[in-house]
Amino acid sequence: MAYDDQNIFAKILRGEIPCQTHDECDHTLAFHDIQPQAPTHILVIPKGAYTDMSDFAAHASAEEQAAFIAAIGRAATKAGLTEGGYRIIANSGAHGCQEVPHLHMHILGGEVIGPLRAR
Ligand code: 5GP
């Protein structure tokens, strides 16, 4: 899938639409989801133009990849989720029900998140 630079997270990165920033570094931005699915729902994205985890793993530099992993852990810690625990999810493609075609990791916490899939 080619990267679409008109996706909503690309617009957030360019400052064209606002977000509630939680954490930022040279390679990543973390912000609160506009429709939270848990008391804490944070999205962590790389600043580079990557559609999903497969694209990121294949094309991002080692520095970008390390920064993304560090940013996910840092965002969870900064949100106070370490003690109670949390879930991280990256949806990819049609089967993953990915809506925004810019790689993002969901961090969900603040309550028991429940089973991995609804049964
Ligand atoms: P996906 O389904 O692609 O894994 O998740 C996309 C997420 O982006 C959804 O949880 C949705 O609520 C969130 N989202 C969509 N548009 C915006 C927006 O403009 N701002 C913020 N902060 N989150 C958004």
Coordinates of N, CA, C and O and ligand atoms in Angstrom, one line a residue:
M1 N 0.9 -1.2 0.0 CA 0.0 0.0 0.0 C 0.9 1.2 0.0 O 1.8 1.4 0.8
A2 N 0.7 2.1 -1.0 CA 1.4 3.4 -1.0 C 1.0 4.3 0.1 O -0.2 4.3 0.5
Y3 N 1.9 5.1 0.7 CA 1.6 6.0 1.8 C 0.8 7.2 1.2 O 1.1 7.8 0.3
D4 N -0.3 7.4 1.9 CA -1.2 8.5 1.6 C -1.0 9.7 2.5 O -1.3 9.7 3.7
D5 N -0.3 10.8 2.0 CA 0.1 11.9 2.9 C -1.1 12.8 3.3 O -0.9 13.8 3.9
Q6 N -2.3 12.4 2.8 CA -3.5 13.1 3.3 C -4.2 12.4 4.4 O -5.3 12.9 4.9
N7 N -3.6 11.4 5.0 CA -4.2 10.7 6.1 C -4.2 11.6 7.3 O -3.4 12.5 7.4
I8 N -5.1 11.3 8.3 CA -5.3 12.2 9.4 C -4.0 12.4 10.3 O -3.8 13.5 10.8
F9 N -3.3 11.3 10.4 CA -2.1 11.4 11.3 C -1.0 12.2 10.6 O -0.2 12.9 11.2
A10 N -0.9 12.1 9.3 CA 0.1 13.0 8.5 C -0.3 14.5 8.7 O 0.6 15.3 8.9
K11 N -1.6 14.7 8.8 CA -2.0 16.1 9.0 C -1.7 16.6 10.4 O -1.3 17.7 10.6
I12 N -1.9 15.7 11.4 CA -1.5 16.0 12.7 C 0.0 16.3 12.8 O 0.4 17.3 13.4
L13 N 0.8 15.5 12.2 CA 2.3 15.7 12.2 C 2.7 17.0 11.5 O 3.6 17.6 12.0
R14 N 1.9 17.4 10.5 CA 2.2 18.7 9.9 C 1.6 19.9 10.6 O 1.8 21.0 10.2
G15 N 0.9 19.6 11.7 CA 0.3 20.7 12.4 C -1.0 21.3 11.8 O -1.4 22.4 12.1
E16 N -1.5 20.5 10.8 CA -2.7 21.0 10.1 C -4.0 20.8 10.9 O -5.0 21.5 10.7
I17 N -4.0 19.8 11.7 CA -5.1 19.6 12.7 C -4.5 19.4 14.1 O -3.4 18.8 14.2
P18 N -5.2 19.8 15.1 CA -4.7 19.7 16.4 C -4.7 18.3 17.0 O -5.5 17.5 16.6
C19 N -3.9 18.1 18.1 CA -4.0 16.9 18.8 C -3.6 17.2 20.3 O -3.0 18.3 20.5
Q20 N -4.0 16.3 21.2 CA -3.6 16.5 22.6 C -2.3 15.7 22.8 O -2.4 14.5 23.0
T21 N -1.2 16.4 22.7 CA 0.1 15.7 22.8 C 0.4 15.2 24.2 O 0.1 15.8 25.2
H22 N 0.9 13.9 24.2 CA 1.2 13.3 25.5 C 2.7 13.2 25.6 O 3.3 13.4 26.7
D23 N 3.4 13.0 24.5 CA 4.9 12.8 24.5 C 5.4 13.0 23.1 O 4.7 12.7 22.1
E24 N 6.6 13.5 23.0 CA 7.2 13.7 21.7 C 8.7 13.5 21.7 O 9.4 13.8 22.7
C25 N 9.3 13.0 20.7 CA 10.8 13.0 20.5 C 11.1 13.2 19.0 O 10.2 13.5 18.3
D26 N 12.3 13.2 18.7 CA 12.7 13.5 17.3 C 12.0 12.6 16.3 O 11.7 13.0 15.2
H27 N 11.7 11.4 16.7 CA 11.2 10.4 15.7 C 9.8 10.0 16.0 O 9.2 9.2 15.2
T28 N 9.2 10.4 17.1 CA 7.8 9.9 17.4 C 6.9 11.0 18.1 O 7.4 12.0 18.6
L29 N 5.6 10.7 18.0 CA 4.7 11.6 18.6 C 3.6 10.7 19.3 O 3.2 9.7 18.7
A30 N 3.3 11.0 20.5 CA 2.2 10.3 21.2 C 1.1 11.3 21.6 O 1.4 12.4 22.1
F31 N -0.1 10.9 21.4 CA -1.2 11.8 21.6 C -2.5 11.0 22.0 O -2.6 9.8 21.8
H32 N -3.4 11.7 22.6 CA -4.6 11.0 23.1 C -5.6 10.8 21.9 O -5.8 11.6 21.1
D33 N -6.2 9.5 21.9 CA -7.1 9.2 20.9 C -8.4 10.0 21.0 O -8.9 10.3 22.1
I34 N -8.9 10.5 19.9 CA -10.1 11.4 19.9 C -11.4 10.7 20.4 O -12.3 11.3 20.8
Q35 N -11.4 9.3 20.2 CA -12.5 8.5 20.7 C -12.0 7.4 21.6 O -11.9 6.3 21.1
P36 N -11.7 7.8 22.8 CA -11.0 6.8 23.7 C -11.9 5.5 23.9 O -13.1 5.7 24.2
Q37 N -11.2 4.4 23.9 CA -11.9 3.1 24.1 C -11.6 2.6 25.5 O -12.0 1.5 25.9
A38 N -10.9 3.4 26.3 CA -10.5 3.0 27.7 C -10.2 4.4 28.4 O -10.1 5.4 27.8
P39 N -10.2 4.3 29.8 CA -9.9 5.6 30.5 C -8.6 6.3 30.0 O -8.6 7.5 29.9
T40 N -7.6 5.5 29.7 CA -6.4 6.0 29.0 C -6.3 5.4 27.6 O -6.3 4.1 27.6
H41 N -6.3 6.2 26.6 CA -6.1 5.6 25.2 C -5.2 6.6 24.5 O -5.6 7.7 24.1
I42 N -4.0 6.1 24.3 CA -2.9 7.0 23.7 C -2.5 6.3 22.4 O -2.4 5.0 22.3
L43 N -2.2 7.1 21.4 CA -1.7 6.6 20.1 C -0.2 7.0 20.0 O 0.1 8.2 20.3
V44 N 0.6 6.1 19.6 CA 2.1 6.5 19.4 C 2.4 6.2 18.0 O 2.1 5.1 17.4
I45 N 2.9 7.3 17.3 CA 3.2 7.1 15.9 C 4.6 7.5 15.6 O 5.2 8.4 16.3
P46 N 5.2 6.9 14.6 CA 6.5 7.4 14.1 C 6.3 8.7 13.3 O 5.2 8.9 12.7
K47 N 7.3 9.6 13.2 CA 7.1 10.8 12.4 C 7.3 10.5 10.9 O 6.9 11.3 10.1
G48 N 8.0 9.4 10.6 CA 8.2 9.0 9.3 C 6.9 8.5 8.6 O 6.0 8.1 9.3
A49 N 7.0 8.5 7.3 CA 5.8 8.1 6.5 C 5.7 6.6 6.3 O 6.2 6.1 5.3
Y50 N 5.2 5.9 7.2 CA 5.1 4.4 7.2 C 3.6 4.0 7.4 O 2.9 4.5 8.3
T51 N 3.1 3.1 6.5 CA 1.7 2.7 6.5 C 1.4 1.8 7.7 O 0.3 1.9 8.3
D52 N 2.2 0.9 8.0 CA 1.9 -0.1 9.0 C 3.2 -0.7 9.5 O 4.3 -0.4 9.1
M53 N 3.1 -1.7 10.4 CA 4.3 -2.3 11.0 C 5.2 -3.0 10.0 O 6.4 -3.0 10.2
S54 N 4.6 -3.7 9.0 CA 5.4 -4.4 8.0 C 6.3 -3.4 7.2 O 7.5 -3.6 7.0
D55 N 5.6 -2.3 6.8 CA 6.4 -1.2 6.1 C 7.5 -0.6 7.0 O 8.6 -0.4 6.6
F56 N 7.1 -0.4 8.3 CA 8.1 0.2 9.2 C 9.3 -0.7 9.4 O 10.4 -0.3 9.4
A57 N 9.0 -2.0 9.7 CA 10.0 -2.9 9.9 C 11.0 -3.1 8.7 O 12.2 -3.3 8.8
A58 N 10.4 -3.0 7.5 CA 11.2 -3.1 6.3 C 12.0 -1.9 5.9 O 13.1 -2.0 5.3
H59 N 11.5 -0.7 6.2 CA 12.0 0.5 5.7 C 12.5 1.5 6.7 O 13.3 2.4 6.3
A60 N 12.1 1.5 7.9 CA 12.6 2.5 8.9 C 14.0 2.2 9.3 O 14.4 1.0 9.3
S61 N 14.8 3.2 9.6 CA 16.1 3.0 10.1 C 16.1 2.4 11.5 O 15.1 2.4 12.2
A62 N 17.3 1.8 11.9 CA 17.4 1.2 13.2 C 17.1 2.2 14.3 O 16.5 1.9 15.3
E63 N 17.5 3.5 14.0 CA 17.3 4.6 15.0 C 15.8 4.8 15.2 O 15.3 5.0 16.3
E64 N 15.1 4.9 14.1 CA 13.6 5.1 14.1 C 12.9 4.0 14.8 O 12.0 4.2 15.6
Q65 N 13.4 2.8 14.5 CA 12.7 1.6 15.1 C 13.0 1.6 16.6 O 12.0 1.3 17.4
A66 N 14.2 1.9 17.0 CA 14.5 1.9 18.5 C 13.7 3.0 19.2 O 13.2 2.8 20.3
A67 N 13.6 4.1 18.5 CA 12.9 5.3 19.1 C 11.4 5.0 19.3 O 10.8 5.4 20.3
F68 N 10.9 4.2 18.3 CA 9.4 3.9 18.4 C 9.1 3.0 19.6 O 8.2 3.2 20.4
I69 N 10.0 1.9 19.7 CA 9.8 1.0 20.9 C 9.9 1.8 22.2 O 9.2 1.6 23.1
A70 N 11.0 2.6 22.2 CA 11.2 3.4 23.5 C 10.0 4.3 23.8 O 9.6 4.5 24.9
A71 N 9.5 4.9 22.7 CA 8.4 5.9 22.9 C 7.1 5.2 23.4 O 6.4 5.8 24.2
I72 N 6.9 4.0 23.0 CA 5.7 3.2 23.5 C 5.8 3.0 25.0 O 4.9 3.3 25.8
G73 N 7.0 2.5 25.4 CA 7.2 2.2 26.8 C 7.2 3.5 27.6 O 6.6 3.6 28.7
R74 N 7.8 4.6 27.1 CA 7.8 5.9 27.8 C 6.4 6.5 27.9 O 6.0 7.0 29.0
A75 N 5.6 6.3 26.9 CA 4.2 6.9 26.9 C 3.4 6.2 28.0 O 2.6 6.8 28.7
A76 N 3.5 4.9 28.0 CA 2.8 4.1 29.0 C 3.2 4.5 30.4 O 2.4 4.7 31.3
T77 N 4.5 4.6 30.6 CA 5.0 4.9 32.0 C 4.5 6.3 32.4 O 4.0 6.6 33.5
K78 N 4.6 7.3 31.4 CA 4.3 8.7 31.7 C 2.8 8.8 32.0 O 2.3 9.7 32.7
A79 N 2.0 7.9 31.4 CA 0.5 7.9 31.7 C 0.2 7.2 33.0 O -1.0 7.1 33.3
G80 N 1.2 6.7 33.7 CA 0.9 6.0 35.0 C 0.3 4.6 34.8 O -0.4 4.2 35.8
L81 N 0.6 4.0 33.7 CA 0.0 2.7 33.5 C 0.8 1.5 33.9 O 0.3 0.3 33.8
T82 N 2.0 1.7 34.3 CA 3.0 0.6 34.5 C 2.5 -0.3 35.6 O 2.5 -1.6 35.5
E83 N 2.0 0.2 36.7 CA 1.6 -0.6 37.9 C 0.3 -1.4 37.6 O 0.3 -2.6 37.8
G84 N -0.7 -0.8 37.0 CA -1.9 -1.5 36.7 C -1.9 -2.3 35.5 O -2.6 -3.3 35.4
G85 N -1.0 -2.0 34.6 CA -0.9 -2.7 33.3 C -1.7 -2.1 32.2 O -2.5 -1.2 32.4
Y86 N -1.4 -2.6 31.0 CA -2.0 -2.0 29.8 C -1.9 -2.9 28.7 O -1.3 -4.0 28.7
R87 N -2.6 -2.6 27.6 CA -2.5 -3.4 26.3 C -2.0 -2.5 25.2 O -2.4 -1.3 25.1
I88 N -1.1 -3.0 24.4 CA -0.7 -2.3 23.2 C -1.2 -3.1 21.9 O -1.1 -4.3 21.9
I89 N -1.7 -2.4 21.0 CA -2.2 -3.0 19.7 C -1.9 -2.2 18.5 O -2.0 -0.9 18.6
A90 N -1.4 -2.8 17.5 CA -1.3 -2.1 16.2 C -2.1 -2.8 15.1 O -1.8 -4.0 14.8
N91 N -3.2 -2.2 14.7 CA -4.0 -2.8 13.7 C -3.3 -2.6 12.3 O -2.7 -1.5 12.1
S92 N -3.4 -3.6 11.5 CA -2.8 -3.5 10.1 C -3.7 -4.0 9.0 O -4.2 -5.1 9.1
G93 N -3.9 -3.2 8.1 CA -4.7 -3.6 6.9 C -6.1 -3.9 7.1 O -6.7 -3.7 8.2
A94 N -6.7 -4.5 6.1 CA -8.2 -4.8 6.2 C -8.6 -5.8 7.3 O -9.5 -5.6 8.0
H95 N -7.8 -6.9 7.4 CA -8.2 -7.9 8.4 C -7.9 -7.3 9.8 O -8.5 -7.8 10.8
G96 N -6.9 -6.4 9.9 CA -6.7 -5.8 11.2 C -7.6 -4.7 11.6 O -7.5 -4.1 12.6
C97 N -8.5 -4.3 10.6 CA -9.4 -3.2 10.7 C -8.7 -1.9 11.0 O -9.1 -1.0 11.8
Q98 N -7.6 -1.7 10.3 CA -6.8 -0.4 10.4 C -7.6 0.7 9.6 O -8.0 0.5 8.5
E99 N -7.9 1.8 10.3 CA -8.7 2.9 9.7 C -7.7 4.0 9.2 O -8.0 4.6 8.2
V100 N -6.7 4.3 9.9 CA -5.8 5.4 9.5 C -4.5 4.7 9.0 O -3.8 4.0 9.7
P101 N -4.2 5.0 7.7 CA -3.0 4.3 7.1 C -1.7 5.0 7.4 O -0.9 5.2 6.5
H102 N -1.4 5.2 8.6 CA -0.1 5.7 9.1 C 0.1 4.8 10.4 O -0.7 4.8 11.3
L103 N 1.3 4.1 10.4 CA 1.5 3.2 11.6 C 1.2 3.9 12.9 O 1.7 5.0 13.2
H104 N 0.4 3.2 13.8 CA 0.2 3.7 15.1 C 0.0 2.6 16.1 O -0.6 1.5 15.7
M105 N 0.5 2.8 17.3 CA 0.3 1.8 18.3 C -0.7 2.4 19.3 O -0.6 3.5 19.8
H106 N -1.8 1.6 19.6 CA -2.7 2.0 20.6 C -2.2 1.5 22.0 O -1.7 0.4 22.1
I107 N -2.2 2.4 23.0 CA -2.0 2.0 24.3 C -3.3 2.2 25.1 O -3.8 3.3 25.1
L108 N -3.8 1.1 25.6 CA -5.1 1.1 26.4 C -4.9 0.7 27.8 O -4.2 -0.3 28.1
G109 N -5.4 1.5 28.7 CA -5.2 1.2 30.1 C -6.2 2.0 31.0 O -7.1 2.7 30.5
G110 N -6.0 1.8 32.3 CA -6.8 2.5 33.3 C -7.9 1.7 33.8 O -8.7 2.2 34.7
E111 N -8.1 0.5 33.3 CA -9.1 -0.4 33.7 C -8.8 -1.8 33.1 O -7.9 -1.9 32.3
V112 N -9.4 -2.8 33.6 CA -9.2 -4.1 32.9 C -9.7 -4.1 31.5 O -10.9 -3.7 31.3
I113 N -8.8 -4.3 30.6 CA -9.2 -4.2 29.1 C -10.0 -5.3 28.6 O -10.7 -5.1 27.6
G114 N -9.9 -6.4 29.2 CA -10.8 -7.6 28.8 C -10.0 -8.5 27.8 O -8.8 -8.3 27.6
P115 N -10.7 -9.5 27.3 CA -10.1 -10.5 26.4 C -9.6 -9.8 25.2 O -10.0 -8.8 24.7
L116 N -8.6 -10.5 24.6 CA -8.0 -9.9 23.3 C -9.0 -9.8 22.2 O -9.0 -8.8 21.5
R117 N -10.0 -10.7 22.1 CA -11.0 -10.6 21.1 C -12.4 -10.8 21.8 O -12.5 -11.7 22.7
A118 N -13.4 -10.1 21.4 CA -14.7 -10.3 21.9 C -15.2 -11.7 21.5 O -14.9 -12.1 20.4
R119 N -15.9 -12.4 22.4 CA -16.3 -13.7 22.1 C -17.8 -13.8 22.2 O -18.5 -13.0 22.8
Ligands
5GP1 P1 -7.1 2.2 13.7 O1 -8.5 1.7 13.6 O2 -6.6 2.8 12.4 O3 -6.2 1.3 14.4 O4 -7.2 3.4 14.8 C1 -7.3 4.8 14.4 C2 -7.6 5.5 15.7 O5 -7.4 6.9 15.4 C3 -9.0 5.4 16.2 O6 -8.9 4.9 17.5 C4 -9.6 6.8 16.1 O7 -10.4 7.1 17.2 C5 -8.3 7.7 16.1 N1 -8.5 8.9 15.4 C6 -9.1 9.1 14.2 N2 -9.0 10.4 13.8 C7 -8.4 11.1 14.9 C8 -8.1 12.4 15.1 O8 -8.3 13.3 14.3 N3 -7.4 12.7 16.2 C9 -7.1 11.8 17.2 N4 -6.4 12.1 18.3 N5 -7.4 10.5 17.0 C10 -8.0 10.1 15.8

